[in-house]
Amino acid sequence: MCIELFQLRDKVAIVTGASRGLGKAMAMALAEVGANIVLVGRNKEKQAEAEKEIADFGVKTLPVLADVTKQEDVEVVVSKTLETFGKIDILVNNVGTYIGKPIVESTTEDWYNLINTNLTSTYLCSRAVGKHMVDRQKGKVINMAAALGALGANNAAAYCASKGGVIQLTRALAVEWAKYNINVNAIAPGTMETEITKAMLEDPTVRKAVLSKIPLKRTGQPSDLAGVVIFLASQASDYITGQTLFVDGGFSVQ
Ligand SMILES: NC(=O)c1ccc[n+]([C@@H]2O[C@H](COP(=O)([O-])OP(=O)(O)OC[C@H]3O[C@@H](n4cnc5c(N)ncnc54)[C@H](OP(=O)(O)O)[C@@H]3O)[C@@H](O)[C@H]2O)c1
């Protein structure tokens, strides 16, 4: 009986940045328990490859090419989803990027790029999808934060600020939307093996230094987010809102 709490059969989930990395892994996890998936990204070929893998779970898919830092693109994502499926149950605000630089060497453009990609996109998508969820009086919003959203780090001022903003946006929206039965939570990964971290982790000295700070003594795999995203998207987490779940091998607790 309890296993039914985690079922997402016939639910509709928008996953931004679903063409690779953590977004793709989360989209596949949601599809495996029955959710139809709207994949959002900018690269047509990568999106088509991911769509094929997700469709193998027997769910419906809708690929939408969009830059989620642009309001007009976000509106297209929402209108195409509603045209196709008639509803949105789950929004995963996964899109994000990283630029590592000492702040004195960074440019204003670097700052805006990080804040727009990591934080403004989350605001734009939440607002556009939120209007629909408020009308329906239900919904699950899952934001992609980072362990560095709650900690300081070298050469990562804009990144830490953007992800700290995501954690705070999560708390504020959770309070604002509780009356509409909309849960808003965040996932805060530590160091995960994706394209963003590939070059860094290929350097053995850096890898050793990274591992020395992770109590579980390994980096995360995209599949490490599967259980968490299903939990936060499903009935199993109905009494949880405004929280950030750290999926970081213990990195943030010591
Ligand atoms: N990897 C880690 O160690 C780690 C740790 C903590 C938090 N995170 C967070 O987890 C999230 C995913 O990270 P990842 O490592 O999977 O990154 P990734 O491999 O670089 O994937 C990013 C995804 O976002 C899409 N994307 C980027 N900018 C976009 C935009 N403006 N509009 C639409 N789509 C856009 C990309 O597709 P296109 O290029 O095709 O658009 C891609 O599908 C990010 O928010 C990141 O900050 C990652």
Tab-separated table of C-alpha atoms and ligand atoms in Angstrom:
chain	number	residue	atom	x	y	z
A	1	MET	CA	0.000	0.000	0.000
A	2	CYS	CA	2.766	2.469	0.949
A	3	ILE	CA	4.425	1.988	-2.416
A	4	GLU	CA	1.324	3.572	-4.045
A	5	LEU	CA	2.287	6.857	-2.346
A	6	PHE	CA	5.201	7.115	-4.765
A	7	GLN	CA	3.172	6.473	-7.947
A	8	LEU	CA	2.978	9.299	-10.495
A	9	ARG	CA	0.782	7.538	-13.054
A	10	ASP	CA	-0.814	10.064	-15.481
A	11	LYS	CA	0.809	13.058	-13.745
A	12	VAL	CA	2.386	15.728	-15.949
A	13	ALA	CA	5.861	16.957	-15.053
A	14	ILE	CA	7.802	19.810	-16.638
A	15	VAL	CA	11.546	19.250	-16.180
A	16	THR	CA	13.816	22.113	-17.257
A	17	GLY	CA	17.258	21.103	-18.489
A	18	ALA	CA	16.094	17.526	-19.061
A	19	SER	CA	18.417	16.815	-21.987
A	20	ARG	CA	21.418	15.736	-19.912
A	21	GLY	CA	22.940	15.422	-16.461
A	22	LEU	CA	20.799	15.695	-13.346
A	23	GLY	CA	17.701	16.930	-15.209
A	24	LYS	CA	17.676	13.918	-17.497
A	25	ALA	CA	18.183	11.511	-14.572
A	26	MET	CA	15.289	13.110	-12.676
A	27	ALA	CA	13.039	13.074	-15.755
A	28	MET	CA	13.781	9.357	-16.227
A	29	ALA	CA	13.018	8.635	-12.565
A	30	LEU	CA	9.660	10.459	-12.764
A	31	ALA	CA	8.841	8.634	-16.010
A	32	GLU	CA	9.691	5.266	-14.467
A	33	VAL	CA	6.893	5.772	-11.911
A	34	GLY	CA	4.434	6.883	-14.585
A	35	ALA	CA	4.716	10.659	-15.106
A	36	ASN	CA	4.385	12.136	-18.597
A	37	ILE	CA	7.375	14.405	-19.193
A	38	VAL	CA	7.763	17.833	-20.797
A	39	LEU	CA	11.472	18.207	-21.598
A	40	VAL	CA	12.748	21.771	-21.740
A	41	GLY	CA	16.157	22.774	-23.124
A	42	ARG	CA	17.937	24.638	-25.900
A	43	ASN	CA	19.716	21.865	-27.811
A	44	LYS	CA	17.421	19.999	-30.223
A	45	GLU	CA	19.626	16.941	-30.820
A	46	LYS	CA	20.408	16.325	-27.124
A	47	GLN	CA	16.743	16.821	-26.280
A	48	ALA	CA	15.679	14.286	-28.920
A	49	GLU	CA	18.150	11.700	-27.550
A	50	ALA	CA	16.872	12.180	-23.997
A	51	GLU	CA	13.256	12.084	-25.150
A	52	LYS	CA	13.800	8.658	-26.725
A	53	GLU	CA	15.196	7.211	-23.504
A	54	ILE	CA	12.382	8.710	-21.426
A	55	ALA	CA	9.675	7.483	-23.832
A	56	ASP	CA	11.018	3.933	-23.352
A	57	PHE	CA	9.239	3.943	-19.978
A	58	GLY	CA	5.927	3.986	-21.893
A	59	VAL	CA	4.937	7.524	-20.891
A	60	LYS	CA	4.024	10.471	-23.126
A	61	THR	CA	6.701	13.063	-23.819
A	62	LEU	CA	6.680	16.630	-25.099
A	63	PRO	CA	9.986	18.250	-26.064
A	64	VAL	CA	9.965	22.061	-26.005
A	65	LEU	CA	12.924	24.140	-27.150
A	66	ALA	CA	13.145	27.130	-24.828
A	67	ASP	CA	15.577	29.376	-23.012
A	68	VAL	CA	14.110	29.540	-19.519
A	69	THR	CA	15.836	32.840	-18.733
A	70	LYS	CA	13.368	34.434	-21.194
A	71	GLN	CA	9.811	35.146	-20.095
A	72	GLU	CA	8.340	34.689	-23.595
A	73	ASP	CA	9.966	31.232	-23.952
A	74	VAL	CA	8.682	30.170	-20.530
A	75	GLU	CA	5.152	31.204	-21.528
A	76	VAL	CA	5.449	29.011	-24.634
A	77	VAL	CA	6.488	26.037	-22.451
A	78	VAL	CA	3.408	26.471	-20.274
A	79	SER	CA	0.965	27.013	-23.156
A	80	LYS	CA	2.300	24.027	-25.155
A	81	THR	CA	2.091	21.815	-22.049
A	82	LEU	CA	-1.505	22.857	-21.358
A	83	GLU	CA	-2.468	22.427	-25.030
A	84	THR	CA	-1.029	18.904	-25.045
A	85	PHE	CA	-1.857	17.609	-21.567
A	86	GLY	CA	-4.420	20.064	-20.143
A	87	LYS	CA	-2.666	20.284	-16.756
A	88	ILE	CA	0.673	20.545	-14.945
A	89	ASP	CA	1.153	18.556	-11.730
A	90	ILE	CA	4.905	18.866	-11.189
A	91	LEU	CA	7.530	21.486	-12.058
A	92	VAL	CA	11.227	20.642	-11.673
A	93	ASN	CA	13.270	23.852	-11.959
A	94	ASN	CA	16.558	22.118	-12.709
A	95	VAL	CA	18.352	24.454	-15.160
A	96	GLY	CA	21.587	25.865	-13.835
A	97	THR	CA	25.184	26.632	-14.651
A	98	TYR	CA	28.501	27.309	-12.915
A	99	ILE	CA	31.245	29.864	-13.468
A	100	GLY	CA	34.182	29.607	-11.039
A	101	LYS	CA	36.237	32.802	-10.757
A	102	PRO	CA	37.670	35.031	-8.039
A	103	ILE	CA	35.140	37.849	-7.722
A	104	VAL	CA	37.691	40.535	-8.636
A	105	GLU	CA	38.319	38.755	-11.947
A	106	SER	CA	34.648	38.232	-12.722
A	107	THR	CA	32.599	40.466	-14.979
A	108	THR	CA	29.155	41.922	-14.478
A	109	GLU	CA	28.110	39.687	-17.371
A	110	ASP	CA	29.300	36.581	-15.430
A	111	TRP	CA	27.193	37.708	-12.479
A	112	TYR	CA	24.030	38.261	-14.542
A	113	ASN	CA	24.562	35.020	-16.452
A	114	LEU	CA	24.665	32.996	-13.215
A	115	ILE	CA	21.856	34.841	-11.473
A	116	ASN	CA	19.625	34.694	-14.571
A	117	THR	CA	20.306	31.034	-15.342
A	118	ASN	CA	20.130	29.738	-11.763
A	119	LEU	CA	17.689	32.060	-10.016
A	120	THR	CA	15.665	34.167	-12.493
A	121	SER	CA	14.754	31.039	-14.506
A	122	THR	CA	13.375	29.485	-11.310
A	123	TYR	CA	11.328	32.625	-10.641
A	124	LEU	CA	9.993	32.837	-14.224
A	125	CYS	CA	9.006	29.163	-14.469
A	126	SER	CA	7.507	29.072	-10.963
A	127	ARG	CA	5.443	32.187	-11.673
A	128	ALA	CA	4.137	30.946	-15.027
A	129	VAL	CA	3.350	27.409	-13.832
A	130	GLY	CA	2.211	28.706	-10.436
A	131	LYS	CA	-0.700	30.610	-12.012
A	132	HIS	CA	-2.057	27.294	-13.299
A	133	MET	CA	-1.346	25.429	-10.036
A	134	VAL	CA	-3.064	28.160	-7.997
A	135	ASP	CA	-6.171	27.769	-10.202
A	136	ARG	CA	-6.104	23.994	-9.704
A	137	GLN	CA	-5.329	24.328	-5.985
A	138	LYS	CA	-2.595	21.698	-6.196
A	139	GLY	CA	0.935	21.144	-7.408
A	140	LYS	CA	4.495	20.165	-6.583
A	141	VAL	CA	7.411	22.492	-7.336
A	142	ILE	CA	10.949	21.170	-6.948
A	143	ASN	CA	13.831	23.631	-7.242
A	144	MET	CA	17.450	22.756	-7.875
A	145	ALA	CA	19.587	24.406	-5.221
A	146	ALA	CA	23.110	23.235	-4.288
A	147	ALA	CA	25.013	22.498	-1.100
A	148	LEU	CA	26.955	25.670	-1.942
A	149	GLY	CA	23.698	27.600	-1.602
A	150	ALA	CA	24.083	27.181	2.146
A	151	LEU	CA	27.885	27.333	2.433
A	152	GLY	CA	30.694	29.631	1.356
A	153	ALA	CA	33.289	28.496	-1.201
A	154	ASN	CA	36.312	29.833	-3.016
A	155	ASN	CA	35.772	31.494	-6.397
A	156	ALA	CA	32.053	30.833	-6.317
A	157	ALA	CA	30.446	34.050	-5.046
A	158	ALA	CA	27.826	34.401	-7.780
A	159	TYR	CA	27.050	30.659	-7.728
A	160	CYS	CA	26.673	30.583	-3.915
A	161	ALA	CA	24.500	33.717	-4.045
A	162	SER	CA	22.287	32.329	-6.823
A	163	LYS	CA	21.718	28.994	-5.071
A	164	GLY	CA	21.198	30.696	-1.703
A	165	GLY	CA	18.530	32.679	-3.542
A	166	VAL	CA	16.948	29.449	-4.782
A	167	ILE	CA	16.765	28.118	-1.196
A	168	GLN	CA	15.123	31.344	-0.010
A	169	LEU	CA	12.738	31.505	-3.002
A	170	THR	CA	11.725	27.937	-2.095
A	171	ARG	CA	10.914	28.925	1.504
A	172	ALA	CA	9.014	32.070	0.501
A	173	LEU	CA	6.924	30.365	-2.191
A	174	ALA	CA	6.182	27.457	0.176
A	175	VAL	CA	4.625	29.906	2.624
A	176	GLU	CA	2.809	31.923	-0.071
A	177	TRP	CA	1.379	28.878	-1.840
A	178	ALA	CA	0.597	26.635	1.150
A	179	LYS	CA	-3.003	27.906	1.080
A	180	TYR	CA	-3.321	26.617	-2.484
A	181	ASN	CA	-2.084	23.137	-1.557
A	182	ILE	CA	1.127	23.605	-3.560
A	183	ASN	CA	4.284	22.089	-2.085
A	184	VAL	CA	7.558	23.853	-2.892
A	185	ASN	CA	10.812	22.119	-1.951
A	186	ALA	CA	14.415	22.100	-3.112
A	187	ILE	CA	17.157	19.559	-3.686
A	188	ALA	CA	20.720	20.590	-2.830
A	189	PRO	CA	23.271	18.283	-4.426
A	190	GLY	CA	26.950	18.241	-3.535
A	191	THR	CA	29.491	17.275	-6.189
A	192	MET	CA	27.748	15.171	-8.841
A	193	GLU	CA	29.345	13.579	-11.933
A	194	THR	CA	27.963	15.609	-14.863
A	195	GLU	CA	29.282	17.825	-17.663
A	196	ILE	CA	29.507	20.803	-15.285
A	197	THR	CA	31.997	18.984	-13.023
A	198	LYS	CA	33.741	16.749	-15.616
A	199	ALA	CA	36.850	18.862	-16.260
A	200	MET	CA	37.306	19.625	-12.558
A	201	LEU	CA	37.030	15.974	-11.493
A	202	GLU	CA	39.437	14.791	-14.202
A	203	ASP	CA	42.245	16.524	-12.291
A	204	PRO	CA	43.402	13.874	-9.730
A	205	THR	CA	44.510	16.516	-7.193
A	206	VAL	CA	41.141	18.252	-7.312
A	207	ARG	CA	39.272	14.921	-7.130
A	208	LYS	CA	41.263	13.917	-4.051
A	209	ALA	CA	40.543	17.270	-2.397
A	210	VAL	CA	36.826	16.998	-3.228
A	211	LEU	CA	36.589	13.416	-1.881
A	212	SER	CA	38.396	14.387	1.323
A	213	LYS	CA	35.433	16.627	2.197
A	214	ILE	CA	32.708	14.030	1.529
A	215	PRO	CA	32.008	11.707	4.481
A	216	LEU	CA	30.559	8.996	2.192
A	217	LYS	CA	33.862	9.123	0.222
A	218	ARG	CA	32.384	9.255	-3.269
A	219	THR	CA	30.997	11.834	-5.639
A	220	GLY	CA	27.300	11.675	-6.490
A	221	GLN	CA	25.870	10.068	-9.616
A	222	PRO	CA	22.829	11.589	-11.401
A	223	SER	CA	20.894	8.457	-10.374
A	224	ASP	CA	21.418	9.447	-6.708
A	225	LEU	CA	18.641	12.015	-7.227
A	226	ALA	CA	16.049	9.494	-8.443
A	227	GLY	CA	14.516	8.599	-5.073
A	228	VAL	CA	14.524	12.188	-3.822
A	229	VAL	CA	12.765	13.660	-6.857
A	230	ILE	CA	10.109	10.918	-6.859
A	231	PHE	CA	9.556	11.508	-3.136
A	232	LEU	CA	9.177	15.289	-3.512
A	233	ALA	CA	6.926	14.956	-6.589
A	234	SER	CA	4.632	12.375	-5.031
A	235	GLN	CA	1.926	12.077	-2.399
A	236	ALA	CA	4.581	10.673	-0.048
A	237	SER	CA	5.792	14.233	0.677
A	238	ASP	CA	2.396	15.966	0.986
A	239	TYR	CA	3.174	17.332	4.487
A	240	ILE	CA	6.633	18.655	3.550
A	241	THR	CA	7.073	22.153	2.167
A	242	GLY	CA	9.756	24.855	2.118
A	243	GLN	CA	12.503	22.323	2.783
A	244	THR	CA	15.844	21.797	1.093
A	245	LEU	CA	17.054	18.190	1.001
A	246	PHE	CA	20.838	17.928	0.836
A	247	VAL	CA	21.984	15.074	-1.391
A	248	ASP	CA	25.717	15.458	-0.905
A	249	GLY	CA	27.199	12.396	0.801
A	250	GLY	CA	27.349	14.393	4.036
A	251	PHE	CA	29.494	17.227	2.599
A	252	SER	CA	27.391	19.974	4.207
A	253	VAL	CA	27.116	18.505	7.711
A	254	GLN	CA	30.725	18.664	8.930
B	1	LIG	N1	26.658	18.734	-11.184
B	1	LIG	C1	26.790	19.109	-9.916
B	1	LIG	O1	27.758	18.747	-9.223
B	1	LIG	C2	25.762	19.994	-9.281
B	1	LIG	C3	25.864	20.251	-7.905
B	1	LIG	C4	24.926	21.058	-7.296
B	1	LIG	C5	23.878	21.585	-8.031
B	1	LIG	N2	23.805	21.325	-9.356
B	1	LIG	C6	22.691	21.929	-10.096
B	1	LIG	O2	21.947	20.939	-10.762
B	1	LIG	C7	21.396	21.463	-11.975
B	1	LIG	C8	21.773	20.575	-13.161
B	1	LIG	O3	23.166	20.483	-13.209
B	1	LIG	P1	23.917	19.513	-14.233
B	1	LIG	O4	25.221	19.216	-13.606
B	1	LIG	O5	23.022	18.408	-14.657
B	1	LIG	O6	24.144	20.528	-15.452
B	1	LIG	P2	24.387	20.248	-17.021
B	1	LIG	O7	24.885	18.881	-17.270
B	1	LIG	O8	25.175	21.414	-17.520
B	1	LIG	O9	22.899	20.353	-17.608
B	1	LIG	C9	22.235	21.569	-17.625
B	1	LIG	C10	20.949	21.411	-18.388
B	1	LIG	O10	20.265	22.673	-18.394
B	1	LIG	C11	19.971	23.065	-19.745
B	1	LIG	N3	20.033	24.520	-19.782
B	1	LIG	C12	21.054	25.324	-19.372
B	1	LIG	N4	20.730	26.616	-19.500
B	1	LIG	C13	19.464	26.634	-20.011
B	1	LIG	C14	18.565	27.675	-20.374
B	1	LIG	N5	18.888	28.961	-20.240
B	1	LIG	N6	17.353	27.335	-20.862
B	1	LIG	C15	17.003	26.037	-21.004
B	1	LIG	N7	17.802	25.003	-20.675
B	1	LIG	C16	19.024	25.307	-20.194
B	1	LIG	C17	21.001	22.336	-20.583
B	1	LIG	O11	20.522	22.050	-21.879
B	1	LIG	P3	20.836	22.946	-23.176
B	1	LIG	O12	22.276	23.367	-23.071
B	1	LIG	O13	20.493	22.078	-24.299
B	1	LIG	O14	19.895	24.093	-23.071
B	1	LIG	C18	21.141	21.013	-19.818
B	1	LIG	O15	20.097	20.129	-20.171
B	1	LIG	C19	21.910	22.908	-12.066
B	1	LIG	O16	20.973	23.789	-11.507
B	1	LIG	C20	23.160	22.874	-11.187
B	1	LIG	O17	23.524	24.132	-10.659
B	1	LIG	C21	24.708	20.544	-10.000
